[in-house]
């Protein structure tokens, strides 16, 4: 009997309600690594994928799926089930609400630049900026938010000094260098030479 490589990612509606795409990416990676598409016959794959998907749902999530009013054919199609889960996770979510959260996002005191940037990128993805104009819209918005929301005023001045030529990559480099320099200065001041 066929046994896929690895374990499918567990899914719970409450746990992934704000990060469905993260789980979905894990699911796609599992499918790619599992060799299901190369080992099983074409006619066996859909039912196998659906059963694996349903088996990785939490009890509460499986109950929710079974209560969605899906036909037997829909219930037997893992892509339909995934789409219904996506819709359920996004129910009540509104990109305008995400955009408000994005616009208010500021780096907290002592928050690592990379952690803040990860949060900003996640919010930007939920904001769907690319649907407004083009692929350049999201990096431009993130750059603007970095300049606005960076905690340290001295770093903000450095970013603003670059003017219109500042790119997101340059801004990230400036944040990282400033953070590293600040940490090194603290280590020198406290005599922690090993951490330098």
PDB file of C-alpha atoms in Angstrom:
ATOM      1  CA  UNK A   1       0.000   0.000   0.000  1.00  0.00           C
ATOM      2  CA  UNK A   2       1.172   3.500  -0.830  1.00  0.00           C
ATOM      3  CA  UNK A   3       2.268   5.696   2.073  1.00  0.00           C
ATOM      4  CA  UNK A   4       3.067   9.349   1.292  1.00  0.00           C
ATOM      5  CA  UNK A   5       6.309  10.954   2.376  1.00  0.00           C
ATOM      6  CA  UNK A   6       5.846  13.168   5.420  1.00  0.00           C
ATOM      7  CA  UNK A   7       2.704  14.220   7.217  1.00  0.00           C
ATOM      8  CA  UNK A   8       0.032  16.569   5.926  1.00  0.00           C
ATOM      9  CA  UNK A   9      -0.163  19.895   7.766  1.00  0.00           C
ATOM     10  CA  UNK A  10      -2.897  19.967  10.402  1.00  0.00           C
ATOM     11  CA  UNK A  11      -5.634  22.527   9.811  1.00  0.00           C
ATOM     12  CA  UNK A  12      -7.949  24.217  12.272  1.00  0.00           C
ATOM     13  CA  UNK A  13     -10.242  27.072  11.225  1.00  0.00           C
ATOM     14  CA  UNK A  14      -9.616  29.036  14.415  1.00  0.00           C
ATOM     15  CA  UNK A  15      -5.852  28.641  14.232  1.00  0.00           C
ATOM     16  CA  UNK A  16      -5.517  29.593  10.565  1.00  0.00           C
ATOM     17  CA  UNK A  17      -8.380  32.071  10.148  1.00  0.00           C
ATOM     18  CA  UNK A  18      -5.927  34.911   9.504  1.00  0.00           C
ATOM     19  CA  UNK A  19      -3.212  32.894   7.781  1.00  0.00           C
ATOM     20  CA  UNK A  20      -4.979  30.454   5.481  1.00  0.00           C
ATOM     21  CA  UNK A  21      -2.467  31.010   2.662  1.00  0.00           C
ATOM     22  CA  UNK A  22       0.369  29.918   4.946  1.00  0.00           C
ATOM     23  CA  UNK A  23      -1.376  26.617   5.615  1.00  0.00           C
ATOM     24  CA  UNK A  24      -2.258  26.251   1.916  1.00  0.00           C
ATOM     25  CA  UNK A  25       1.400  26.658   0.982  1.00  0.00           C
ATOM     26  CA  UNK A  26       2.310  23.937   3.497  1.00  0.00           C
ATOM     27  CA  UNK A  27      -0.360  21.706   1.918  1.00  0.00           C
ATOM     28  CA  UNK A  28       1.061  22.257  -1.582  1.00  0.00           C
ATOM     29  CA  UNK A  29       4.570  21.458  -0.329  1.00  0.00           C
ATOM     30  CA  UNK A  30       3.271  18.275   1.283  1.00  0.00           C
ATOM     31  CA  UNK A  31       1.593  17.216  -1.978  1.00  0.00           C
ATOM     32  CA  UNK A  32       4.770  17.899  -3.953  1.00  0.00           C
ATOM     33  CA  UNK A  33       6.931  15.891  -1.549  1.00  0.00           C
ATOM     34  CA  UNK A  34       4.410  13.098  -1.023  1.00  0.00           C
ATOM     35  CA  UNK A  35       4.818  11.580  -4.529  1.00  0.00           C
ATOM     36  CA  UNK A  36       1.039  11.063  -4.695  1.00  0.00           C
ATOM     37  CA  UNK A  37       0.949  12.382  -8.261  1.00  0.00           C
ATOM     38  CA  UNK A  38       3.723  10.105  -9.477  1.00  0.00           C
ATOM     39  CA  UNK A  39       2.895   6.878  -7.626  1.00  0.00           C
ATOM     40  CA  UNK A  40      -0.888   6.668  -7.686  1.00  0.00           C
ATOM     41  CA  UNK A  41      -2.960   6.115 -10.817  1.00  0.00           C
ATOM     42  CA  UNK A  42      -4.783   9.173 -12.179  1.00  0.00           C
ATOM     43  CA  UNK A  43      -8.191   7.883 -11.110  1.00  0.00           C
ATOM     44  CA  UNK A  44      -7.007   7.163  -7.531  1.00  0.00           C
ATOM     45  CA  UNK A  45      -5.461  10.571  -6.831  1.00  0.00           C
ATOM     46  CA  UNK A  46      -8.543  12.775  -6.218  1.00  0.00           C
ATOM     47  CA  UNK A  47     -10.100  10.509  -3.585  1.00  0.00           C
ATOM     48  CA  UNK A  48      -6.733   9.923  -1.914  1.00  0.00           C
ATOM     49  CA  UNK A  49      -5.979  13.665  -1.725  1.00  0.00           C
ATOM     50  CA  UNK A  50      -9.455  14.389  -0.378  1.00  0.00           C
ATOM     51  CA  UNK A  51      -9.170  11.711   2.299  1.00  0.00           C
ATOM     52  CA  UNK A  52      -5.731  12.967   3.340  1.00  0.00           C
ATOM     53  CA  UNK A  53      -7.092  16.526   3.487  1.00  0.00           C
ATOM     54  CA  UNK A  54     -10.108  15.550   5.570  1.00  0.00           C
ATOM     55  CA  UNK A  55      -7.909  13.503   7.899  1.00  0.00           C
ATOM     56  CA  UNK A  56      -5.708  16.499   8.720  1.00  0.00           C
ATOM     57  CA  UNK A  57      -8.655  18.707   9.746  1.00  0.00           C
ATOM     58  CA  UNK A  58      -9.352  19.250  13.422  1.00  0.00           C
ATOM     59  CA  UNK A  59     -12.558  17.711  14.743  1.00  0.00           C
ATOM     60  CA  UNK A  60     -14.256  21.132  14.845  1.00  0.00           C
ATOM     61  CA  UNK A  61     -13.111  22.012  11.330  1.00  0.00           C
ATOM     62  CA  UNK A  62     -14.246  18.670   9.912  1.00  0.00           C
ATOM     63  CA  UNK A  63     -17.635  19.254  11.536  1.00  0.00           C
ATOM     64  CA  UNK A  64     -17.775  22.713   9.935  1.00  0.00           C
ATOM     65  CA  UNK A  65     -16.939  21.250   6.502  1.00  0.00           C
ATOM     66  CA  UNK A  66     -19.584  18.569   6.884  1.00  0.00           C
ATOM     67  CA  UNK A  67     -22.109  21.299   7.789  1.00  0.00           C
ATOM     68  CA  UNK A  68     -21.380  23.438   4.718  1.00  0.00           C
ATOM     69  CA  UNK A  69     -24.058  21.734   2.644  1.00  0.00           C
ATOM     70  CA  UNK A  70     -21.633  20.299   0.101  1.00  0.00           C
ATOM     71  CA  UNK A  71     -22.820  17.626  -2.299  1.00  0.00           C
ATOM     72  CA  UNK A  72     -21.094  14.232  -2.264  1.00  0.00           C
ATOM     73  CA  UNK A  73     -19.233  15.232  -5.428  1.00  0.00           C
ATOM     74  CA  UNK A  74     -18.047  18.489  -3.841  1.00  0.00           C
ATOM     75  CA  UNK A  75     -17.110  16.702  -0.630  1.00  0.00           C
ATOM     76  CA  UNK A  76     -15.028  14.280  -2.701  1.00  0.00           C
ATOM     77  CA  UNK A  77     -13.046  17.057  -4.396  1.00  0.00           C
ATOM     78  CA  UNK A  78     -10.172  18.318  -2.254  1.00  0.00           C
ATOM     79  CA  UNK A  79      -9.916  21.541  -4.301  1.00  0.00           C
ATOM     80  CA  UNK A  80     -13.571  22.396  -3.579  1.00  0.00           C
ATOM     81  CA  UNK A  81     -13.079  21.672   0.130  1.00  0.00           C
ATOM     82  CA  UNK A  82      -9.966  23.873   0.187  1.00  0.00           C
ATOM     83  CA  UNK A  83     -11.832  26.689  -1.585  1.00  0.00           C
ATOM     84  CA  UNK A  84     -14.665  26.455   0.955  1.00  0.00           C
ATOM     85  CA  UNK A  85     -12.151  26.587   3.804  1.00  0.00           C
ATOM     86  CA  UNK A  86     -10.519  29.640   2.199  1.00  0.00           C
ATOM     87  CA  UNK A  87     -13.910  31.349   1.898  1.00  0.00           C
ATOM     88  CA  UNK A  88     -14.703  30.519   5.518  1.00  0.00           C
ATOM     89  CA  UNK A  89     -11.361  31.926   6.687  1.00  0.00           C
ATOM     90  CA  UNK A  90     -11.877  35.093   4.658  1.00  0.00           C
ATOM     91  CA  UNK A  91     -15.530  35.553   5.672  1.00  0.00           C
ATOM     92  CA  UNK A  92     -15.927  38.938   7.244  1.00  0.00           C
ATOM     93  CA  UNK A  93     -12.380  39.868   6.302  1.00  0.00           C
ATOM     94  CA  UNK A  94     -12.071  42.973   4.260  1.00  0.00           C
ATOM     95  CA  UNK A  95      -8.968  44.287   2.567  1.00  0.00           C
ATOM     96  CA  UNK A  96      -9.960  47.793   3.666  1.00  0.00           C
ATOM     97  CA  UNK A  97      -9.738  46.682   7.296  1.00  0.00           C
ATOM     98  CA  UNK A  98      -6.333  45.097   6.618  1.00  0.00           C
ATOM     99  CA  UNK A  99      -5.242  48.328   4.918  1.00  0.00           C
ATOM    100  CA  UNK A 100      -6.197  50.320   7.994  1.00  0.00           C
ATOM    101  CA  UNK A 101      -4.120  47.971  10.157  1.00  0.00           C
ATOM    102  CA  UNK A 102      -1.256  48.262   7.660  1.00  0.00           C
ATOM    103  CA  UNK A 103      -1.417  52.069   7.722  1.00  0.00           C
ATOM    104  CA  UNK A 104      -1.267  52.078  11.525  1.00  0.00           C
ATOM    105  CA  UNK A 105       1.573  49.572  11.764  1.00  0.00           C
ATOM    106  CA  UNK A 106       4.601  50.967  13.561  1.00  0.00           C
ATOM    107  CA  UNK A 107       7.743  49.310  14.833  1.00  0.00           C
ATOM    108  CA  UNK A 108       7.629  48.827  18.593  1.00  0.00           C
ATOM    109  CA  UNK A 109      10.526  49.715  20.874  1.00  0.00           C
ATOM    110  CA  UNK A 110      13.138  46.936  20.777  1.00  0.00           C
ATOM    111  CA  UNK A 111      11.259  45.092  17.998  1.00  0.00           C
ATOM    112  CA  UNK A 112      13.706  43.533  15.549  1.00  0.00           C
ATOM    113  CA  UNK A 113      13.507  45.128  12.113  1.00  0.00           C
ATOM    114  CA  UNK A 114      13.153  41.769  10.378  1.00  0.00           C
ATOM    115  CA  UNK A 115      10.259  40.761  12.645  1.00  0.00           C
ATOM    116  CA  UNK A 116       8.461  44.020  11.930  1.00  0.00           C
ATOM    117  CA  UNK A 117       9.114  43.668   8.196  1.00  0.00           C
ATOM    118  CA  UNK A 118       7.676  40.132   8.232  1.00  0.00           C
ATOM    119  CA  UNK A 119       4.534  41.462   9.894  1.00  0.00           C
ATOM    120  CA  UNK A 120       4.329  44.324   7.377  1.00  0.00           C
ATOM    121  CA  UNK A 121       4.706  41.956   4.436  1.00  0.00           C
ATOM    122  CA  UNK A 122       2.023  39.673   5.824  1.00  0.00           C
ATOM    123  CA  UNK A 123      -0.361  42.600   6.264  1.00  0.00           C
ATOM    124  CA  UNK A 124       0.489  43.899   2.778  1.00  0.00           C
ATOM    125  CA  UNK A 125      -0.343  40.512   1.267  1.00  0.00           C
ATOM    126  CA  UNK A 126      -3.738  40.580   2.988  1.00  0.00           C
ATOM    127  CA  UNK A 127      -4.299  44.130   1.706  1.00  0.00           C
ATOM    128  CA  UNK A 128      -4.109  42.915  -1.906  1.00  0.00           C
ATOM    129  CA  UNK A 129      -2.321  46.056  -3.088  1.00  0.00           C
ATOM    130  CA  UNK A 130      -1.367  44.382  -6.371  1.00  0.00           C
ATOM    131  CA  UNK A 131      -5.038  44.333  -7.403  1.00  0.00           C
ATOM    132  CA  UNK A 132      -5.075  48.143  -7.394  1.00  0.00           C
ATOM    133  CA  UNK A 133      -2.487  48.752 -10.057  1.00  0.00           C
ATOM    134  CA  UNK A 134       0.576  46.581 -10.554  1.00  0.00           C
ATOM    135  CA  UNK A 135       3.178  44.378  -8.919  1.00  0.00           C
ATOM    136  CA  UNK A 136       5.177  47.458  -7.843  1.00  0.00           C
ATOM    137  CA  UNK A 137       2.389  48.767  -5.649  1.00  0.00           C
ATOM    138  CA  UNK A 138       3.049  46.457  -2.691  1.00  0.00           C
ATOM    139  CA  UNK A 139       6.798  47.195  -2.310  1.00  0.00           C
ATOM    140  CA  UNK A 140       6.076  50.914  -2.677  1.00  0.00           C
ATOM    141  CA  UNK A 141       3.454  50.774   0.075  1.00  0.00           C
ATOM    142  CA  UNK A 142       5.768  48.778   2.342  1.00  0.00           C
ATOM    143  CA  UNK A 143       8.569  51.299   1.758  1.00  0.00           C
ATOM    144  CA  UNK A 144       6.259  54.162   2.696  1.00  0.00           C
ATOM    145  CA  UNK A 145       5.189  52.348   5.844  1.00  0.00           C
ATOM    146  CA  UNK A 146       8.808  51.592   6.789  1.00  0.00           C
ATOM    147  CA  UNK A 147       9.671  55.285   6.546  1.00  0.00           C
ATOM    148  CA  UNK A 148       6.554  56.278   8.487  1.00  0.00           C
ATOM    149  CA  UNK A 149       6.562  53.520  11.079  1.00  0.00           C
ATOM    150  CA  UNK A 150      10.209  52.964  11.975  1.00  0.00           C
ATOM    151  CA  UNK A 151      10.634  53.436  15.730  1.00  0.00           C
ATOM    152  CA  UNK A 152      13.935  55.358  15.701  1.00  0.00           C
ATOM    153  CA  UNK A 153      13.723  58.965  14.449  1.00  0.00           C
ATOM    154  CA  UNK A 154      17.424  58.959  13.525  1.00  0.00           C
ATOM    155  CA  UNK A 155      16.879  56.017  11.190  1.00  0.00           C
ATOM    156  CA  UNK A 156      13.831  57.778   9.724  1.00  0.00           C
ATOM    157  CA  UNK A 157      16.044  60.798   8.966  1.00  0.00           C
ATOM    158  CA  UNK A 158      18.556  58.548   7.192  1.00  0.00           C
ATOM    159  CA  UNK A 159      15.754  57.073   5.103  1.00  0.00           C
ATOM    160  CA  UNK A 160      14.344  60.489   4.249  1.00  0.00           C
ATOM    161  CA  UNK A 161      17.788  61.809   3.290  1.00  0.00           C
ATOM    162  CA  UNK A 162      17.811  59.322   0.405  1.00  0.00           C
ATOM    163  CA  UNK A 163      14.828  61.103  -1.093  1.00  0.00           C
ATOM    164  CA  UNK A 164      12.945  59.695  -4.067  1.00  0.00           C
ATOM    165  CA  UNK A 165      15.775  57.309  -4.970  1.00  0.00           C
ATOM    166  CA  UNK A 166      15.260  55.191  -1.828  1.00  0.00           C
ATOM    167  CA  UNK A 167      14.216  51.611  -2.597  1.00  0.00           C
ATOM    168  CA  UNK A 168      12.713  49.060  -0.245  1.00  0.00           C
ATOM    169  CA  UNK A 169      15.898  46.967  -0.346  1.00  0.00           C
ATOM    170  CA  UNK A 170      17.990  50.015   0.580  1.00  0.00           C
ATOM    171  CA  UNK A 171      15.611  50.872   3.422  1.00  0.00           C
ATOM    172  CA  UNK A 172      15.836  47.317   4.755  1.00  0.00           C
ATOM    173  CA  UNK A 173      19.643  47.476   4.609  1.00  0.00           C
ATOM    174  CA  UNK A 174      19.629  50.778   6.513  1.00  0.00           C
ATOM    175  CA  UNK A 175      17.362  49.311   9.213  1.00  0.00           C
ATOM    176  CA  UNK A 176      19.494  46.181   9.580  1.00  0.00           C
ATOM    177  CA  UNK A 177      22.805  48.072   9.691  1.00  0.00           C
ATOM    178  CA  UNK A 178      21.440  50.535  12.254  1.00  0.00           C
ATOM    179  CA  UNK A 179      20.087  47.686  14.379  1.00  0.00           C
ATOM    180  CA  UNK A 180      23.401  45.796  14.252  1.00  0.00           C
ATOM    181  CA  UNK A 181      25.398  48.957  15.012  1.00  0.00           C
ATOM    182  CA  UNK A 182      23.159  49.754  17.974  1.00  0.00           C
ATOM    183  CA  UNK A 183      23.597  46.241  19.351  1.00  0.00           C
ATOM    184  CA  UNK A 184      27.372  46.387  18.865  1.00  0.00           C
ATOM    185  CA  UNK A 185      27.549  49.769  20.597  1.00  0.00           C
ATOM    186  CA  UNK A 186      25.577  48.391  23.532  1.00  0.00           C
ATOM    187  CA  UNK A 187      27.872  45.376  23.724  1.00  0.00           C
ATOM    188  CA  UNK A 188      30.957  47.604  23.701  1.00  0.00           C
ATOM    189  CA  UNK A 189      29.482  49.816  26.399  1.00  0.00           C
ATOM    190  CA  UNK A 190      28.615  46.874  28.644  1.00  0.00           C
ATOM    191  CA  UNK A 191      31.904  45.106  27.955  1.00  0.00           C
ATOM    192  CA  UNK A 192      30.310  42.071  26.308  1.00  0.00           C
ATOM    193  CA  UNK A 193      33.086  41.592  23.747  1.00  0.00           C
ATOM    194  CA  UNK A 194      32.026  38.017  22.960  1.00  0.00           C
ATOM    195  CA  UNK A 195      28.712  39.248  21.516  1.00  0.00           C
ATOM    196  CA  UNK A 196      30.363  41.739  19.135  1.00  0.00           C
TER     197      UNK A 196
END
